mmCIF file of C-alpha atoms in Angstrom:
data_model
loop_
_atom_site.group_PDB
_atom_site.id
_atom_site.type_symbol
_atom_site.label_atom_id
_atom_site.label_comp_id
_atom_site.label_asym_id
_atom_site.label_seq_id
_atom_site.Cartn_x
_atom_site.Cartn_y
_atom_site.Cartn_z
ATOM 1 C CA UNK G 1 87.137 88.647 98.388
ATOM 2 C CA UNK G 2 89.655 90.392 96.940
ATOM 3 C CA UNK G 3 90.536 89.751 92.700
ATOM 4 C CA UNK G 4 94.035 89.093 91.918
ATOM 5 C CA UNK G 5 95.106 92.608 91.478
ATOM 6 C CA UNK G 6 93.496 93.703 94.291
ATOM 7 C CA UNK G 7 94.396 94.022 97.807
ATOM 8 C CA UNK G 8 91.984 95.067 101.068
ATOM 9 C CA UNK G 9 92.228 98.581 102.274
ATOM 10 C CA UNK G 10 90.694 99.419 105.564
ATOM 11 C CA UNK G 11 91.150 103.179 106.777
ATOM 12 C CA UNK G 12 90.425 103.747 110.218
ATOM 13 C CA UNK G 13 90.106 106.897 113.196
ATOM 14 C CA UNK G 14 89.665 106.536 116.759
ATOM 15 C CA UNK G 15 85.887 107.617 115.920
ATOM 16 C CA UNK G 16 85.004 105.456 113.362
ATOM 17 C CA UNK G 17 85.795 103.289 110.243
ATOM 18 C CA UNK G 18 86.817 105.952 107.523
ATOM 19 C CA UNK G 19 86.891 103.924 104.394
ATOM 20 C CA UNK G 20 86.842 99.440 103.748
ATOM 21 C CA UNK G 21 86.691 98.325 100.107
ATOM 22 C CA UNK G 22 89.033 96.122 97.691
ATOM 23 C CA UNK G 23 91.519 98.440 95.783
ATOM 24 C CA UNK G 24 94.109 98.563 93.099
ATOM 25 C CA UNK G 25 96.846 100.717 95.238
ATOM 26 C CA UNK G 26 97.439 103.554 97.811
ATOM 27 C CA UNK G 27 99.154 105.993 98.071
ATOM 28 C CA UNK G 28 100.421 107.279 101.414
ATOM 29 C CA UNK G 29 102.500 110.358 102.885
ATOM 30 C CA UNK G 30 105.368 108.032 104.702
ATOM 31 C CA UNK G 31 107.871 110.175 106.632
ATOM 32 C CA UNK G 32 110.475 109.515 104.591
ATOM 33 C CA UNK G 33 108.006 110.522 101.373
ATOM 34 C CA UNK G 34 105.249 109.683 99.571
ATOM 35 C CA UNK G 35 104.788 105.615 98.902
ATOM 36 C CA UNK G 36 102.785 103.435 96.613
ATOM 37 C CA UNK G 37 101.510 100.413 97.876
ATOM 38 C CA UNK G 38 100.284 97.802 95.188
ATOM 39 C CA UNK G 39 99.078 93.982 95.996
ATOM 40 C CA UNK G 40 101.870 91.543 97.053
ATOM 41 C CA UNK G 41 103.986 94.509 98.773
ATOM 42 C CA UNK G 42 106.190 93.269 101.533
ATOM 43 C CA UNK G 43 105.009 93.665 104.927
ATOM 44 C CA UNK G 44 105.670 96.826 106.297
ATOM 45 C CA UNK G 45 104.810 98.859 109.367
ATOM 46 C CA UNK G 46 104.867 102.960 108.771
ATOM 47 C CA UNK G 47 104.069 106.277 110.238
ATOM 48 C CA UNK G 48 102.442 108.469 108.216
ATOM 49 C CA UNK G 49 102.878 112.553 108.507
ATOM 50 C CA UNK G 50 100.159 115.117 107.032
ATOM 51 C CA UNK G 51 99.198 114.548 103.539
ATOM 52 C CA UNK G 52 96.715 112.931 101.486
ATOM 53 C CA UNK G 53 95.651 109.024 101.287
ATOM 54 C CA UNK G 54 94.534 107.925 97.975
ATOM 55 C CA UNK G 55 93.272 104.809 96.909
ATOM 56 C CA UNK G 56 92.815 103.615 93.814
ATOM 57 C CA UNK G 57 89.709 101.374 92.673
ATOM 58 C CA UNK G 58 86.671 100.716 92.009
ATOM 59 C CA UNK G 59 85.149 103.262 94.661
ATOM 60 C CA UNK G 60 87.851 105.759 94.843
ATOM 61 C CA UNK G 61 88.979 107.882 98.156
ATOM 62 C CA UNK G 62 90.783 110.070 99.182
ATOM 63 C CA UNK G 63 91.379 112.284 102.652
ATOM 64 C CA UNK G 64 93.542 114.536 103.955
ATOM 65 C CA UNK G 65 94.934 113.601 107.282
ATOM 66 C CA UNK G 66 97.278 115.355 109.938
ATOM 67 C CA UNK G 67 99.300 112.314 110.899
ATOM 68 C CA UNK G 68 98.995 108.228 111.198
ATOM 69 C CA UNK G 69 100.051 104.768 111.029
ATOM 70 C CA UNK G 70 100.030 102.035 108.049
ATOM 71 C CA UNK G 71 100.326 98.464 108.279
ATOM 72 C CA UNK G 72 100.436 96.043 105.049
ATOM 73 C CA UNK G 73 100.661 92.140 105.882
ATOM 74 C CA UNK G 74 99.325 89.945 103.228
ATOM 75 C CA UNK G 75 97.752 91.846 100.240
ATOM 76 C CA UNK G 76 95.483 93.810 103.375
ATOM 77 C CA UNK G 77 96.604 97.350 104.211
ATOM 78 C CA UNK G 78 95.095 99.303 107.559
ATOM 79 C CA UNK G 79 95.690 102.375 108.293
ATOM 80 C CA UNK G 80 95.010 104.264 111.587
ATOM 81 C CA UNK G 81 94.530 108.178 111.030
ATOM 82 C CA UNK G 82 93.944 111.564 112.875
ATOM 83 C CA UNK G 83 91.917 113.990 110.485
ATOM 84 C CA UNK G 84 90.970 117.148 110.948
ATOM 85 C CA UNK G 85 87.673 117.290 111.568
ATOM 86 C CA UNK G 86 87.508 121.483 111.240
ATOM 87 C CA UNK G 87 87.929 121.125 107.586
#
């Protein structure tokens, strides 16, 4: 379970689960720019564009991807990526 500055981040691809753990924040490349997202954030449903997803923790991550889709409901935050797996 997640502490109370923590939310859930689960980062998924179409092959497999990328990254699951409790974090701090993210930080995501919207389309509109680059967003934080910290526990408590209002719900939100997003496309993402290339960039990099970091998230901030206790087991840090971070991955480039070439485009996406975020959704935060309730202090848990999934995101569905396409990386490139050439790099």
């Amino acid at each position: 379970m997640a502490q109370s500055n923590e939310l859930q981040a689960v980062v998924i691809s179409p092959e497999r689960t990328l990254y699951h753990a409790n974090v701090e924040a993210l930080i995501v490349p919207g389309e509109k720019g680059q967003f934080e997202i910290l526990r408590n954030h209002a719900p939100l449903i997003s496309s993402l564009t290339a960039g990099t997803i970091i998230c901030r923790g206790n087991e840090p991550f971070e991955i480039h991807i070439i485009s996406g889709f975020v959704e935060v409901k309730d202090n848990e935050v999934t995101l569905c990526v396409e990386v490139d797996n050439s790099l």
